[in-house]
Coordinates of C-alpha atoms in Angstrom, one line a residue:
Chain A
M1 CA -31.2 44.2 0.7
G2 CA -27.9 45.9 -0.1
P3 CA -25.2 46.9 2.2
G4 CA -26.9 50.0 3.6
A5 CA -25.2 53.3 4.4
P6 CA -22.0 53.4 5.5
P7 CA -21.2 54.4 9.1
G8 CA -19.6 57.3 8.1
E9 CA -17.0 58.9 5.6
G10 CA -14.0 56.6 4.8
W11 CA -15.7 53.3 4.9
S12 CA -14.3 52.0 1.6
R13 CA -15.2 48.5 1.4
V14 CA -18.3 46.3 1.7
Y15 CA -18.0 42.6 3.5
F16 CA -20.7 40.2 2.0
G17 CA -21.4 36.6 3.3
A18 CA -20.6 34.6 6.1
D19 CA -17.4 32.5 7.0
C20 CA -18.8 30.3 9.6
C21 CA -21.3 27.8 7.7
Q22 CA -22.1 26.4 4.4
T23 CA -25.6 26.7 4.3
L24 CA -25.0 30.7 4.4
L25 CA -23.4 30.6 1.2
P26 CA -25.4 32.7 -1.3
T27 CA -27.1 31.3 -4.6
V28 CA -25.1 32.6 -7.5
A29 CA -28.4 34.7 -8.3
V30 CA -27.9 36.1 -4.9
L31 CA -24.2 37.2 -5.2
R32 CA -24.3 38.5 -8.6
S33 CA -27.2 41.0 -7.4
A34 CA -25.2 41.5 -4.1
R35 CA -22.2 42.4 -6.0
A36 CA -24.0 44.7 -8.2
Q37 CA -25.4 46.7 -5.2
V38 CA -21.9 47.3 -4.2
P39 CA -21.9 51.1 -4.3
S40 CA -19.5 52.9 -6.9
G41 CA -16.0 53.3 -5.7
A42 CA -16.4 50.9 -2.7
A43 CA -14.3 47.3 -3.0
F44 CA -15.9 44.1 -2.1
T45 CA -14.6 41.0 0.2
L46 CA -17.0 38.0 0.2
L47 CA -16.6 35.9 3.0
T48 CA -16.4 32.0 2.6
P49 CA -16.9 28.9 4.9
A50 CA -15.4 25.6 5.5
V51 CA -17.2 23.4 2.9
D52 CA -17.7 19.5 1.5
D53 CA -16.9 18.9 -1.8
A54 CA -20.4 19.9 -3.1
G55 CA -19.8 23.5 -1.3
L56 CA -16.5 23.6 -3.1
A57 CA -18.0 23.1 -6.3
H58 CA -20.6 25.7 -5.5
V59 CA -17.8 28.3 -4.2
A60 CA -16.3 27.8 -7.6
A61 CA -19.3 29.1 -9.2
L62 CA -19.4 31.8 -7.0
L63 CA -15.9 33.2 -7.9
R64 CA -16.9 33.2 -11.1
E65 CA -19.4 36.2 -10.3
L66 CA -16.6 38.2 -8.5
H67 CA -14.6 41.2 -10.2
A68 CA -10.9 41.3 -10.8
G69 CA -9.5 42.9 -7.5
D70 CA -12.2 41.4 -5.3
E71 CA -10.9 40.0 -2.2
V72 CA -12.0 36.5 -1.0
T73 CA -11.8 35.6 2.6
V74 CA -11.0 31.7 3.2
A75 CA -11.9 29.6 5.9
D76 CA -10.6 26.5 3.9
Y77 CA -7.8 25.5 2.4
G78 CA -9.7 23.6 -0.6
V79 CA -11.4 27.3 -1.0
L80 CA -7.9 28.7 -1.2
G81 CA -7.0 26.7 -3.9
L82 CA -9.8 27.5 -5.7
V83 CA -9.7 31.2 -5.2
R84 CA -5.9 30.9 -6.4
E85 CA -6.9 29.3 -9.7
R86 CA -8.9 32.7 -10.5
T87 CA -6.6 35.2 -11.8
G88 CA -7.4 38.8 -10.4
L89 CA -9.0 37.8 -7.1
V90 CA -7.3 38.4 -3.8
P91 CA -7.1 35.6 -1.0
V92 CA -7.2 36.6 2.4
L93 CA -6.5 34.2 5.4
G94 CA -10.1 34.0 7.5
T95 CA -10.1 34.5 11.2
L96 CA -10.8 30.5 11.4
L97 CA -7.6 29.7 9.6
T98 CA -5.5 32.4 11.4
R99 CA -5.9 30.2 14.5
M100 CA -5.3 31.9 17.9
L101 CA -7.0 31.5 21.3
R102 CA -10.4 33.3 21.5
D103 CA -11.3 31.8 24.9
P104 CA -13.5 34.3 26.8
R105 CA -12.2 32.6 29.9
I106 CA -8.9 34.1 29.5
P107 CA -8.3 37.0 31.8
P108 CA -7.9 40.3 29.9
A109 CA -4.6 41.9 29.6
A110 CA -3.3 43.2 32.9
G111 CA -3.1 47.2 32.4
A112 CA -0.5 48.6 30.7
F113 CA 1.7 46.0 32.0
P114 CA 3.5 43.8 29.0
P115 CA 3.3 40.2 29.5
A116 CA 6.1 38.9 31.5
T117 CA 6.3 35.2 30.6
D118 CA 6.3 32.9 27.7
A119 CA 2.8 31.3 28.8
D120 CA 1.4 34.9 28.8
R121 CA 2.9 35.8 25.5
V122 CA 1.7 32.9 23.2
L123 CA -1.8 33.4 24.5
R124 CA -1.3 36.7 22.3
Q125 CA -0.2 35.4 19.4
A126 CA -1.6 33.5 16.2
S127 CA -0.5 31.2 14.0
V128 CA 0.9 33.4 11.5
T129 CA 3.9 34.3 14.0
S130 CA 5.0 31.1 12.8
P131 CA 7.9 31.9 10.2
A132 CA 7.3 28.6 8.3
F133 CA 3.5 29.3 7.8
R134 CA 4.2 33.0 6.9
S135 CA 6.8 31.6 4.2
L136 CA 3.9 29.2 2.8
L137 CA 1.6 32.0 3.0
T138 CA 3.8 34.0 0.8
A139 CA 4.2 31.1 -1.7
L140 CA 0.1 31.4 -1.9
G141 CA 0.1 34.6 -2.6
V142 CA -1.7 35.5 0.7
R143 CA -0.9 38.6 1.9
R144 CA -3.6 39.8 4.3
V145 CA -4.6 37.8 7.5
E146 CA -8.0 38.3 9.7
L147 CA -8.5 38.8 13.5
A148 CA -11.2 39.2 15.7
P149 CA -10.5 41.1 19.2
V150 CA -9.2 39.2 22.0
A151 CA -9.4 40.6 25.6
Q152 CA -5.7 39.0 26.4
G153 CA -4.5 41.6 23.7
F154 CA -2.0 41.0 20.5
D155 CA 1.5 40.9 20.8
M156 CA 2.7 40.7 16.8
D157 CA 4.6 42.6 14.9
F158 CA 2.7 42.6 11.2
A159 CA 5.2 44.9 9.9
A160 CA 7.8 42.7 10.8
M161 CA 5.8 39.9 9.3
E162 CA 4.8 41.6 6.1
L163 CA 1.0 41.0 6.5
A164 CA -1.7 43.3 6.5
P165 CA -4.2 42.6 9.6
T166 CA -7.7 43.0 9.2
L167 CA -9.9 43.1 12.8
H168 CA -13.6 42.2 12.6
A169 CA -15.5 43.8 15.3
P170 CA -17.1 43.6 17.7
F171 CA -18.3 39.8 17.6
A172 CA -15.2 37.4 17.9
P173 CA -15.9 33.5 16.7
V174 CA -15.3 31.6 19.9
T175 CA -16.4 28.1 18.8
G176 CA -18.8 26.8 16.1
G177 CA -19.4 23.4 14.3
R178 CA -21.3 21.6 11.5
V179 CA -24.3 20.9 14.0
C180 CA -26.8 23.5 14.6
L181 CA -29.0 24.6 17.6
F182 CA -31.4 26.8 15.9
A183 CA -31.5 24.2 12.8
A184 CA -33.1 21.9 15.2
M185 CA -36.0 24.1 15.4
G186 CA -37.2 23.3 11.8
Q187 CA -35.5 19.6 11.5
A188 CA -37.7 16.6 11.6
P189 CA -36.4 14.4 15.0
E190 CA -34.5 12.1 13.2
H191 CA -32.1 14.9 11.4
R192 CA -31.6 17.0 14.5
F193 CA -28.2 17.4 15.1
E194 CA -27.0 15.4 12.3
V195 CA -23.9 16.5 10.5
G196 CA -25.0 17.9 6.9
A197 CA -28.4 18.2 7.5
G198 CA -30.2 20.6 5.8
C199 CA -31.7 23.8 7.7
H200 CA -34.2 26.7 7.1
Q201 CA -31.5 29.2 7.8
E202 CA -33.4 29.8 11.3
C203 CA -30.1 31.8 11.9
R204 CA -31.2 34.8 9.8
R205 CA -34.1 35.2 12.1
Y206 CA -33.0 34.2 15.5
V207 CA -30.2 34.7 17.9
A208 CA -29.8 33.6 21.5
A209 CA -28.0 35.4 24.6
T210 CA -26.1 32.7 25.9
T211 CA -25.0 32.6 29.4
D212 CA -23.1 30.2 31.7
A213 CA -25.6 28.9 34.3
E214 CA -23.0 28.5 36.7
G215 CA -21.6 32.0 36.2
S216 CA -17.9 31.2 35.0
M217 CA -17.9 34.3 32.4
P218 CA -19.7 36.8 34.1
H219 CA -17.9 39.6 32.0
A220 CA -18.6 38.0 28.6
R221 CA -21.5 38.6 26.2
L222 CA -21.9 35.6 24.5
F223 CA -24.0 34.9 21.9
T224 CA -25.3 31.8 19.9
A225 CA -25.8 32.7 16.4
G226 CA -26.3 29.6 14.1
N227 CA -23.9 27.1 14.3
T228 CA -21.6 29.3 16.3
V229 CA -20.7 31.1 19.3
F230 CA -19.5 34.8 19.0
Q231 CA -18.4 37.2 21.9
E232 CA -19.4 40.4 21.5
H233 CA -16.6 42.5 22.8
P234 CA -17.0 46.2 24.5
R235 CA -15.4 48.8 22.5
D236 CA -12.4 49.2 24.9
V237 CA -11.2 45.6 24.0
A238 CA -11.7 46.4 20.1
S239 CA -9.8 49.5 20.5
R240 CA -7.1 48.1 22.7
S241 CA -6.7 45.0 19.6
F242 CA -6.9 47.5 17.0
A243 CA -4.2 49.8 18.3
A244 CA -1.8 46.6 18.4
L245 CA -2.3 46.7 14.8
D246 CA -1.0 49.9 13.9
V247 CA 0.6 49.0 10.6
P248 CA -0.2 50.2 7.1
G249 CA -3.2 48.5 5.7
A250 CA -4.4 47.3 9.0
R251 CA -8.2 47.3 8.6
L252 CA -11.2 47.5 10.8
V253 CA -14.4 45.6 9.6
V254 CA -17.8 46.2 11.7
R255 CA -21.1 44.7 11.6
D256 CA -24.4 45.2 13.7
A257 CA -25.2 41.3 14.4
P258 CA -23.0 38.4 14.8
L259 CA -24.3 36.8 11.1
A260 CA -25.2 40.1 9.4
P261 CA -24.8 39.5 5.7
W262 CA -23.3 42.8 5.3
A263 CA -20.3 44.7 6.7
W264 CA -18.3 48.0 6.0
S265 CA -14.4 48.0 6.9
T266 CA -12.2 51.2 6.8
E267 CA -8.3 51.4 6.8
D268 CA -8.4 55.0 7.3
R269 CA -7.1 54.9 11.0
S270 CA -8.9 58.2 12.4
V271 CA -12.2 57.1 11.0
A272 CA -11.7 53.5 12.7
R273 CA -10.9 55.4 16.2
R274 CA -14.3 57.3 15.5
W275 CA -15.9 53.9 15.5
L276 CA -14.0 52.5 18.2
D277 CA -14.6 55.5 20.7
G278 CA -18.2 55.5 19.8
T279 CA -18.0 58.5 18.1
A280 CA -18.7 57.8 14.6
Chain B
M1 CA 4.9 -4.8 11.6
N2 CA 1.8 -2.8 10.6
E3 CA 2.8 0.2 8.6
P4 CA 0.8 3.3 9.5
H5 CA 1.0 5.1 6.5
T6 CA -0.3 2.6 3.9
V7 CA -3.5 2.8 1.9
D8 CA -3.4 -1.1 1.5
G9 CA -4.0 -3.9 3.9
P10 CA -6.6 -4.9 6.3
L11 CA -8.9 -2.4 8.1
G12 CA -6.8 -0.8 11.1
I13 CA -7.6 0.0 14.6
A14 CA -5.9 2.6 16.2
A15 CA -6.0 2.4 19.6
P16 CA -5.2 5.1 22.5
L17 CA -2.1 4.5 24.7
S18 CA -1.2 5.7 28.3
D19 CA 1.2 3.1 29.5
V20 CA 3.7 0.4 28.6
D21 CA 1.2 -2.1 30.5
E22 CA -1.7 -1.3 28.1
V23 CA 0.1 -2.5 24.9
E24 CA -0.1 -5.9 24.8
L25 CA -3.4 -6.3 26.4
L26 CA -5.1 -3.9 23.5
A27 CA -2.6 -5.6 20.5
R28 CA -4.0 -9.1 22.0
N29 CA -7.6 -7.4 21.8
G30 CA -7.7 -6.4 18.3
A31 CA -5.4 -3.0 18.4
T32 CA -3.1 -2.8 15.0
E33 CA -1.5 0.3 16.1
F34 CA -1.2 2.9 18.8
Y35 CA -1.0 6.6 19.5
C36 CA -0.1 8.2 22.5
G37 CA 0.6 11.9 23.5
V38 CA 3.6 13.2 25.3
A39 CA 3.8 16.5 27.6
P40 CA 7.4 17.1 29.0
A41 CA 7.5 19.3 32.0
A42 CA 9.4 22.1 30.5
W43 CA 6.7 22.9 27.6
A44 CA 3.9 23.0 30.4
V45 CA 6.4 25.1 32.8
R46 CA 7.0 27.8 29.9
Y47 CA 4.1 27.7 28.0
G48 CA 1.3 27.2 30.5
A49 CA -2.3 26.8 28.9
S50 CA -0.8 26.5 25.5
W51 CA -0.9 22.8 25.6
L52 CA 1.4 20.7 23.2
N53 CA -1.7 19.0 22.2
R54 CA -5.5 18.7 23.1
R55 CA -5.2 16.9 26.4
A56 CA -3.8 17.6 29.5
R57 CA -0.6 16.6 31.4
G58 CA -1.3 13.4 33.0
R59 CA -3.0 9.8 31.6
A60 CA -3.4 11.5 28.4
N61 CA 0.4 12.1 28.1
V62 CA 3.4 10.7 28.7
P63 CA 5.7 12.9 30.6
S64 CA 8.9 12.5 28.1
V65 CA 10.4 11.2 25.2
D66 CA 11.9 8.3 26.9
H67 CA 8.4 7.3 27.9
V68 CA 7.5 7.2 24.0
A69 CA 10.5 5.3 23.4
A70 CA 9.6 2.7 26.1
L71 CA 6.2 2.7 24.3
A72 CA 7.3 2.3 20.9
S73 CA 9.5 -0.7 21.9
A74 CA 6.5 -2.6 23.7
A75 CA 4.3 -1.5 20.4
H76 CA 6.8 -3.1 18.0
A77 CA 7.4 -6.1 20.2
C78 CA 3.6 -6.7 19.5
G79 CA 4.1 -5.8 15.5
C80 CA 2.3 -2.7 15.7
A81 CA 3.3 1.1 15.2
L82 CA 3.2 4.1 17.2
R83 CA 2.5 7.5 16.4
V84 CA 2.8 10.7 18.5
T85 CA 0.2 13.3 18.9
L86 CA 1.8 17.1 18.3
N87 CA -1.6 18.2 17.3
A88 CA -2.5 21.7 19.1
P89 CA -4.5 23.8 16.8
F90 CA -1.6 25.8 16.1
Y91 CA 2.0 26.6 17.2
T92 CA 3.4 29.9 17.9
G93 CA 6.8 31.3 16.0
D94 CA 8.3 31.0 19.4
Q95 CA 7.3 27.5 20.0
L96 CA 7.6 26.2 16.5
G97 CA 11.5 25.5 16.6
E98 CA 10.6 23.6 20.1
V99 CA 8.2 21.6 18.6
A100 CA 10.2 20.4 15.6
E101 CA 12.8 19.4 17.4
L102 CA 10.9 17.4 20.0
A103 CA 9.0 16.0 16.9
E104 CA 12.7 14.8 15.6
S105 CA 13.5 13.3 19.0
L106 CA 10.3 11.2 18.9
L107 CA 10.9 9.8 15.8
G108 CA 14.4 9.3 16.7
V109 CA 13.6 7.0 19.6
G110 CA 11.2 4.8 17.7
A111 CA 8.2 6.7 17.0
D112 CA 6.7 5.7 13.9
G113 CA 4.8 8.8 13.0
L114 CA 3.4 12.1 14.2
V115 CA -0.3 13.3 14.4
V116 CA 0.3 16.9 13.3
T117 CA -2.4 19.9 12.8
D118 CA -0.2 23.1 12.5
V119 CA 0.6 23.9 8.9
G120 CA 3.5 25.7 10.1
L121 CA 4.8 22.4 12.0
L122 CA 4.0 20.6 8.6
V123 CA 6.1 22.7 6.8
A124 CA 9.3 22.6 9.1
L125 CA 8.7 19.0 9.4
R126 CA 8.7 18.9 5.7
D127 CA 12.1 20.8 5.2
R128 CA 13.5 18.1 7.7
G129 CA 12.5 15.7 5.2
L130 CA 10.0 14.3 7.6
A131 CA 6.9 14.7 5.8
G132 CA 6.3 11.1 5.5
A133 CA 6.1 10.5 9.0
V134 CA 3.4 12.7 9.3
T135 CA -0.6 12.2 9.6
L136 CA -2.6 15.1 9.4
S137 CA -4.8 15.5 12.7
S138 CA -8.6 15.7 12.5
V139 CA -8.0 19.3 14.2
A140 CA -7.1 20.4 10.7
A141 CA -10.4 20.0 9.5
V142 CA -10.2 18.5 6.1
H143 CA -13.9 18.5 4.5
N144 CA -13.1 18.3 1.1
A145 CA -11.1 17.0 -1.4
G146 CA -9.5 20.7 -2.2
A147 CA -8.4 20.9 1.3
A148 CA -7.0 17.3 1.3
A149 CA -5.2 18.2 -1.8
F150 CA -3.3 21.1 -0.2
F151 CA -2.3 19.0 2.7
R152 CA -1.2 16.2 0.4
E153 CA 0.9 19.0 -1.5
L154 CA 2.9 19.2 1.8
G155 CA 3.5 15.7 1.8
V156 CA 0.9 14.4 3.7
R157 CA 0.0 10.8 2.9
R158 CA -2.4 10.0 5.9
M159 CA -5.3 12.2 7.3
V160 CA -7.4 11.9 10.2
L161 CA -10.7 12.9 9.2
P162 CA -12.9 15.3 11.7
R163 CA -15.4 13.7 13.8
H164 CA -18.2 15.7 12.2
V165 CA -18.1 14.3 8.5
R166 CA -20.4 12.3 6.4
V167 CA -19.6 8.8 5.0
S168 CA -20.5 10.3 1.6
E169 CA -17.9 13.0 2.1
V170 CA -15.4 10.4 3.0
A171 CA -16.2 8.8 -0.2
S172 CA -15.7 11.7 -2.1
I173 CA -12.4 12.6 -0.6
H174 CA -11.1 8.9 -1.4
A175 CA -12.4 9.0 -4.9
R176 CA -10.4 12.2 -5.7
L177 CA -7.4 11.2 -3.6
P178 CA -7.0 7.4 -3.5
D179 CA -3.5 7.6 -2.6
V180 CA -4.1 9.2 0.7
A181 CA -5.0 6.6 3.9
L182 CA -7.9 7.9 5.6
E183 CA -8.2 7.2 9.1
V184 CA -11.8 8.0 10.8
F185 CA -13.1 8.4 14.5
V186 CA -15.0 5.1 15.4
L187 CA -15.7 5.2 18.9
N188 CA -16.0 7.4 22.1
D189 CA -15.2 11.2 23.2
G190 CA -17.4 13.6 20.6
C191 CA -17.1 16.9 20.1
V192 CA -20.0 19.4 20.0
Y193 CA -18.1 21.4 17.8
E194 CA -15.6 21.2 15.0
E195 CA -12.5 21.0 16.7
G196 CA -10.6 23.0 14.2
H197 CA -12.7 25.7 14.2
C198 CA -12.7 26.0 18.1
A199 CA -10.5 28.6 19.6
T200 CA -11.2 27.9 23.3
T201 CA -8.5 25.8 25.2
H202 CA -9.3 22.5 27.6
A203 CA -6.7 24.1 29.9
L204 CA -9.9 26.4 31.1
G205 CA -12.0 23.2 31.3
T206 CA -14.1 22.5 28.4
F207 CA -16.1 25.2 27.3
C208 CA -18.7 23.4 25.2
L209 CA -19.9 21.1 28.4
T210 CA -20.7 24.5 30.0
P211 CA -24.5 24.5 31.3
W212 CA -25.7 27.2 29.1
T213 CA -28.8 29.1 29.3
H214 CA -30.3 30.8 26.1
D215 CA -32.6 33.8 25.6
L216 CA -33.8 33.8 22.3
R217 CA -33.8 36.9 20.4
R218 CA -35.3 37.9 17.1
V219 CA -32.7 39.6 14.4
D220 CA -35.2 42.0 13.3
G221 CA -35.5 43.4 17.2
A222 CA -39.2 42.2 17.6
E223 CA -40.3 39.8 20.6
P224 CA -40.6 36.5 19.7
T225 CA -43.7 34.9 19.7
E226 CA -44.9 32.1 22.0
D227 CA -44.5 29.6 19.3
E228 CA -41.1 30.5 18.5
R229 CA -39.9 30.5 22.3
R230 CA -41.7 27.2 22.3
S231 CA -39.9 25.5 19.5
F232 CA -36.6 27.1 20.6
A233 CA -37.2 25.7 23.8
A234 CA -37.6 22.3 22.7
A235 CA -34.7 22.9 20.4
A236 CA -32.3 23.8 23.0
S237 CA -33.9 21.0 25.5
E238 CA -32.7 18.1 22.8
H239 CA -29.5 20.0 21.9
R240 CA -28.7 19.2 25.8
R241 CA -29.6 15.8 25.5
W242 CA -27.5 15.6 22.3
I243 CA -24.6 17.1 23.9
W244 CA -25.0 14.4 27.0
H245 CA -24.4 11.3 24.2
V246 CA -21.6 13.3 22.9
D247 CA -20.1 13.3 26.0
N248 CA -20.0 9.3 26.4
C249 CA -23.4 9.2 27.9
G250 CA -22.0 10.4 31.1
S251 CA -19.2 8.5 30.8
S252 CA -21.5 5.5 31.3
F253 CA -21.3 1.7 30.3
S254 CA -24.2 -0.6 29.2
D255 CA -25.5 -3.4 31.0
Q256 CA -23.1 -5.5 28.9
G257 CA -20.0 -3.2 30.4
L258 CA -19.7 -1.6 26.7
P259 CA -19.0 2.0 26.8
N260 CA -21.7 4.0 25.7
G261 CA -21.0 7.1 23.7
P262 CA -20.1 8.6 20.2
C263 CA -20.3 5.3 18.0
G264 CA -19.5 4.6 14.2
L265 CA -20.0 0.7 14.4
C266 CA -23.0 0.6 12.3
A267 CA -21.1 2.4 9.5
I268 CA -17.9 0.7 9.5
G269 CA -18.7 -1.5 6.7
A270 CA -19.8 1.7 4.7
L271 CA -16.7 3.6 5.9
R272 CA -14.5 0.5 4.4
D273 CA -16.5 0.8 1.5
A274 CA -15.6 4.4 1.4
G275 CA -12.1 4.3 1.2
V276 CA -11.3 4.4 5.0
R277 CA -7.9 2.4 6.1
C278 CA -8.0 3.1 9.7
L279 CA -10.6 3.1 12.6
K280 CA -9.6 5.5 15.1
I281 CA -10.8 4.7 18.8
V282 CA -10.7 7.8 20.9
G283 CA -9.7 8.4 24.8
R284 CA -5.8 8.3 25.7
E285 CA -7.4 9.5 29.3
S286 CA -9.6 6.7 29.7
S287 CA -9.4 3.7 31.9
T288 CA -7.3 0.8 30.5
F289 CA -10.8 -1.2 31.0
R290 CA -12.5 1.3 28.7
K291 CA -9.8 0.7 26.1
V292 CA -10.2 -2.9 26.1
R293 CA -14.0 -2.6 25.8
S294 CA -13.6 -0.4 23.1
V295 CA -11.0 -2.1 21.0
R296 CA -12.7 -5.5 21.5
L297 CA -16.2 -3.9 20.5
V298 CA -14.8 -2.5 17.3
N299 CA -12.5 -5.4 16.3
S300 CA -15.8 -7.7 16.5
V301 CA -17.4 -5.6 14.1
V302 CA -14.5 -5.6 12.0
A303 CA -14.0 -9.2 12.4
Q304 CA -17.7 -10.1 10.8
L305 CA -16.7 -7.7 7.8
A306 CA -13.6 -9.5 7.4
G307 CA -15.6 -12.9 7.4
G308 CA -17.5 -11.8 4.8
A309 CA -20.7 -10.1 6.6
S310 CA -22.4 -7.6 4.4
D311 CA -22.6 -4.0 5.4
A312 CA -26.2 -4.3 6.5
T313 CA -25.4 -7.6 8.7
A314 CA -22.2 -6.3 10.3
A315 CA -24.4 -3.1 11.2
A316 CA -27.1 -5.5 12.9
Y317 CA -24.5 -7.2 14.8
A318 CA -23.2 -4.1 16.2
R319 CA -26.4 -3.0 17.1
D320 CA -27.4 -6.3 19.0
L321 CA -24.0 -6.3 20.2
R322 CA -24.4 -3.0 22.2
N323 CA -28.0 -3.6 23.0
T324 CA -28.8 -0.1 23.9
P325 CA -31.7 0.9 21.5
E326 CA -32.8 3.8 24.0
L327 CA -29.4 5.4 23.4
C328 CA -29.2 4.5 19.4
G329 CA -32.6 5.1 18.7
P330 CA -32.4 9.1 18.1
G331 CA -29.1 8.9 16.3
Y332 CA -27.6 11.0 18.9
M333 CA -24.6 8.7 19.5
C334 CA -24.0 8.1 15.7
Y335 CA -20.8 9.6 14.4
Y336 CA -22.2 8.6 10.9
R337 CA -25.7 8.4 10.7
D338 CA -25.5 8.1 6.8
G339 CA -23.5 5.0 7.0
D340 CA -25.9 3.1 9.2
P341 CA -27.7 0.8 6.7
A342 CA -30.5 0.8 8.9
R343 CA -31.1 4.4 8.8
S344 CA -30.3 5.1 5.2
E345 CA -33.2 2.7 4.3
R346 CA -35.4 4.8 6.2

């Protein structure tokens, strides 16, 4: 299955893969096929997860299938090293390494009022606001970083930081790990919830709406998909988040489901705005 | 004094500290080094929910640099090193300078090392000539030799691997980077998710222990069948049971007075063989009683191995010592199922 039709005119880049689980890495053959299905004129980004040493070797094989100019989003500094070894590939710091709080319990930004205190402001900032971290990213050739919407909003000057931001919407990863609820559906009892145990990719078939039985997060739409809990943000939160990233090169990536293998993106703000407004 | 950043020497046991009164007691029971947290009031006032490390103020953190100095002095008197956790998942640009200053102060009053996650802080400490004092925190989520090499390039020579790692993965990292001292979790306080991939804050409570309810859906939009619902409900029920084990089995003790909860005792031999240099006992906020029992428990298995016991014999000893087959049986309490000789024989 290919990327499908873009949401409209102006969607110019295709994303493929998942950044949350090593077992979702494609085979070399699947990636080769996927890369061949990218429409002419569209750019390509491969999402990669954190991996063990065996996974690292597999990622190295996958990278050989990519074309010059392709982006690779990394969730692992080992993978970043591999991408840098491949001349022509463009490394992007993924959401899991562009660390910030995406906790559904953090209250939304209070209307139009700017955050009044340092305590408020740091909730709206990511690890890349650190000059020391940015200097290292620059040395490593990383010019783009990925984010997900947050209800508390962003307070970061990407122009001053000389980084291009990518916003994934509407799903934001909240937490995830190497132990998977869905994998347990098909595992022998002695391997359930065992780190590194194999699975049948049940997450390709199922997702679970996840609610707090005690009701402390009544407004959060949460989904457990594979090994990760995602929050689906309403369009207005995604819209506010994207509006705060008003710099050249800012990009919006949209997907229909938390682990949808394909997604489209745009750097055209008017196109992005139409999607965020629900008029695309 | 036991050096905190070495790849040589006997297997170390790192114990958590909350109070000077614990130092001698824990050292006498087998702790070879200590770690603690610090949470100055000024930081809490300024940054609120953005904690300096992954634990709250109170028992998990001493309140000031002076308190750290007292802990370091007491630890040194027992021949043990003290490291201080500055391991928030990240620090912002506003926070970085303040944390780096604090790091220098801590080392200045006698702390032997710092446990650090944030790459920006690592770079800042390297630039101040302090990289040698850094132990990489488990929150950095190093799962492969390439990631370990990345941090080694930044000057890190000791790393705490994440909770969710296999012994075979530890061995693989060690084989590629033998000059990096590896530390792993061995007892208490599991984590449902990968801490380094968790974007929640404990300041708002423990998100992963929320009593979730799940409504199964099919990705293709079709209604799940009864069989699918049954299979998922069974998995979800077992998942809740696994989480209870991860959460220290409800913070319980066994009939022998030993702490129940995440445990790698059976795998200590395999971990040593894989290149691990230090075993970390979790629980800065725990009672002194739980800490002492934890240290004794780990030390007794380490002593078996030091005395020449085989990995299998030491693992059998650990199981007999615990004597909780109902908890150990399913493997839900195990940090390293692949490191338990009895399981790997199955």
